[in-house]
CSV table of C-alpha atoms in Angstrom, one decimal:
chain,number,residue,atom,x,y,z
A,1,SER,CA,93.6,26.1,12.0
A,2,ARG,CA,95.7,25.6,15.1
A,3,ILE,CA,99.0,26.6,13.6
A,4,ASP,CA,97.3,29.7,12.1
A,5,SER,CA,96.2,30.9,15.5
A,6,ILE,CA,99.8,30.8,16.8
A,7,ILE,CA,101.1,32.5,13.7
A,8,TYR,CA,98.3,35.2,13.9
A,9,ALA,CA,98.9,35.9,17.5
A,10,TYR,CA,102.7,36.3,16.8
A,11,GLN,CA,102.2,38.5,13.8
A,12,GLU,CA,99.6,40.7,15.5
A,13,ASN,CA,101.8,41.3,18.5
A,14,ALA,CA,105.2,41.5,16.8
A,15,ASP,CA,104.9,45.1,15.9
A,16,ASP,CA,105.1,46.1,19.6
A,17,LEU,CA,108.0,44.3,21.3
A,18,PHE,CA,106.7,45.0,24.8
A,19,ARG,CA,103.3,43.4,23.8
A,20,LEU,CA,105.1,40.4,22.2
A,21,PHE,CA,107.2,39.7,25.2
A,22,TRP,CA,104.8,40.7,28.0
A,23,GLY,CA,101.4,40.2,26.3
A,24,VAL,CA,98.3,42.4,26.7
A,25,GLY,CA,97.6,41.2,30.3
A,26,ILE,CA,95.8,38.3,31.8
A,27,GLY,CA,92.1,38.6,31.0
A,28,ASN,CA,92.6,41.4,28.6
A,29,ALA,CA,92.2,39.3,25.5
A,30,GLY,CA,90.1,36.3,26.6
A,31,VAL,CA,86.4,35.9,26.0
A,32,ALA,CA,84.3,36.3,29.2
A,33,PHE,CA,80.6,35.4,29.9
A,34,SER,CA,79.7,39.1,30.1
A,35,ARG,CA,80.7,41.8,27.7
A,36,LYS,CA,81.4,44.1,30.6
A,37,LEU,CA,84.2,41.7,31.8
A,38,GLN,CA,86.0,41.5,28.4
A,39,GLY,CA,89.2,43.4,27.7
A,40,GLU,CA,90.0,45.7,24.9
A,41,TYR,CA,91.7,43.0,22.8
A,42,THR,CA,88.8,40.5,22.9
A,43,ASP,CA,87.5,41.2,19.5
A,44,GLU,CA,90.9,40.8,17.8
A,45,TYR,CA,91.6,37.7,19.9
A,46,ARG,CA,88.3,36.1,18.9
A,47,ARG,CA,88.7,37.0,15.2
A,48,LEU,CA,92.2,35.6,15.0
A,49,GLY,CA,91.4,32.4,16.7
A,50,GLY,CA,93.4,33.1,19.9
A,51,LYS,CA,91.5,30.5,22.1
A,52,GLN,CA,92.2,27.6,19.7
A,53,THR,CA,95.7,26.8,21.1
A,54,GLY,CA,97.5,27.2,24.3
A,55,LEU,CA,100.4,29.0,22.6
A,56,GLY,CA,98.2,31.3,20.7
A,57,HIS,CA,96.3,32.2,23.8
A,58,PHE,CA,99.4,32.7,25.9
A,59,ILE,CA,101.2,34.9,23.2
A,60,TRP,CA,98.1,37.2,23.5
A,61,GLU,CA,97.7,37.3,27.2
A,62,ILE,CA,101.2,36.8,28.8
A,63,GLY,CA,103.6,37.1,25.8
A,64,LEU,CA,106.7,35.0,25.1
A,65,LEU,CA,108.2,35.6,28.5
A,66,GLY,CA,105.1,34.2,30.2
A,67,ILE,CA,105.3,31.1,28.0
A,68,LEU,CA,108.9,30.7,29.1
A,69,TYR,CA,107.7,31.0,32.7
A,70,ILE,CA,105.1,28.3,32.1
A,71,LEU,CA,107.7,26.0,30.5
A,72,TRP,CA,110.1,26.7,33.4
A,73,PHE,CA,107.5,25.8,35.9
A,74,MET,CA,106.6,22.6,34.0
A,75,LEU,CA,110.3,21.6,33.9
A,76,LEU,CA,110.5,22.1,37.7
A,77,VAL,CA,107.5,19.9,38.2
A,78,LEU,CA,109.0,17.3,35.9
A,79,SER,CA,112.3,17.5,37.7
A,80,ASP,CA,110.5,16.8,41.0
A,81,ALA,CA,108.6,13.9,39.5
A,82,MET,CA,111.8,12.3,38.0
A,83,LYS,CA,113.6,12.7,41.3
A,84,LEU,CA,110.8,11.1,43.3
A,85,ARG,CA,109.6,8.3,40.9
A,86,GLU,CA,111.7,5.6,42.5
A,87,GLN,CA,110.5,6.2,46.0
A,88,THR,CA,108.7,3.1,47.6
A,89,ASP,CA,105.8,5.0,49.2
A,90,ILE,CA,102.8,6.5,47.4
A,91,SER,CA,104.8,9.6,46.3
A,92,GLY,CA,106.9,7.3,44.0
A,93,ALA,CA,103.8,6.0,42.2
A,94,VAL,CA,102.3,9.5,41.9
A,95,ALA,CA,105.5,10.9,40.6
A,96,LEU,CA,105.8,8.2,38.1
A,97,GLY,CA,102.4,8.9,36.7
A,98,TRP,CA,103.0,12.7,37.0
A,99,THR,CA,106.0,12.5,34.7
A,100,GLY,CA,103.5,11.5,31.9
A,101,VAL,CA,101.0,14.1,32.9
A,102,VAL,CA,103.6,16.9,32.6
A,103,VAL,CA,105.0,15.7,29.3
A,104,VAL,CA,101.4,15.5,27.9
A,105,LEU,CA,100.6,19.1,29.1
A,106,ILE,CA,103.9,20.4,27.5
A,107,ALA,CA,103.3,18.6,24.3
A,108,ALA,CA,99.6,19.8,24.1
A,109,LEU,CA,100.5,23.5,24.3
A,110,PRO,CA,100.6,23.9,20.5
A,111,TYR,CA,97.4,21.9,20.1
A,112,GLN,CA,95.0,22.5,23.0
A,113,ASN,CA,94.4,25.2,25.6
A,114,LEU,CA,94.5,22.8,28.6
A,115,ILE,CA,96.4,24.9,31.1
A,116,THR,CA,93.6,27.5,31.4
A,117,LYS,CA,91.0,24.9,32.3
A,118,ASP,CA,90.2,25.2,36.0
A,119,GLU,CA,89.1,21.5,36.3
A,120,LEU,CA,92.6,20.4,35.0
A,121,ILE,CA,94.9,23.0,36.5
A,122,TYR,CA,93.7,22.9,40.1
A,123,PRO,CA,94.5,19.2,40.6
A,124,PHE,CA,97.7,19.7,38.6
A,125,VAL,CA,99.0,22.4,40.8
A,126,TYR,CA,97.8,20.7,44.0
A,127,ILE,CA,99.6,17.3,43.1
A,128,SER,CA,102.6,19.2,41.8
A,129,GLY,CA,102.8,20.9,45.2
A,130,PHE,CA,102.5,17.6,46.9
A,131,LEU,CA,105.5,16.3,44.9
A,132,ALA,CA,107.5,19.5,45.5
A,133,ALA,CA,107.0,19.2,49.3
A,134,LYS,CA,108.0,15.5,49.2
A,135,ARG,CA,111.1,16.3,47.2
A,136,TYR,CA,112.1,19.1,49.7
A,137,LEU,CA,111.6,16.7,52.6
A,138,MET,CA,113.6,14.0,50.8
A,139,GLU,CA,116.5,16.3,50.1
A,140,ARG,CA,116.4,17.8,53.6
A,141,THR,CA,116.6,14.3,55.0
A,142,GLU,CA,119.5,13.3,52.7
A,143,THR,CA,121.3,16.5,53.5
A,144,GLY,CA,120.8,15.9,57.3
A,145,SER,CA,122.0,12.3,57.0
A,146,ALA,CA,125.1,13.5,55.0
A,147,ARG,CA,125.9,16.1,57.7
A,148,ALA,CA,125.5,13.6,60.5
A,149,LEU,CA,127.9,11.2,58.8
A,150,GLN,CA,130.5,14.0,58.4
A,151,GLY,CA,130.0,14.9,62.1
A,152,ARG,CA,128.6,18.4,61.5
A,153,ASP,CA,125.3,17.9,63.0
């Protein structure tokens, strides 16, 4: 089951703290289309259901610290979307919808392995970058306006 894949990944890697926190390396546990491209942990990963859930997969490949980095990135994207959602241009509408997308991706980690799907992650990163740039420009404009009001420009 899905919870078992997370528990097995944790138990299998808990003996070695380095492996638990850092994982076995990206691509070293996943299943590839060619046997030559598979890592040394692929058989264990497949046998224990590592690909069933995002958390199980990430415990194997990037460890607990890698999962924290993913969550941190998602929270940064969520912060950008929350800050921009009341804008009157297209970025406000995109940010409002993106708030829901980020929450769904975070909530799906224990259930599905969505983050490693190229067809989902490429547009996610692209639109997240768009929102980050818009937030940067918005805050830069606000900071410049505040300085001009204080006479420091």
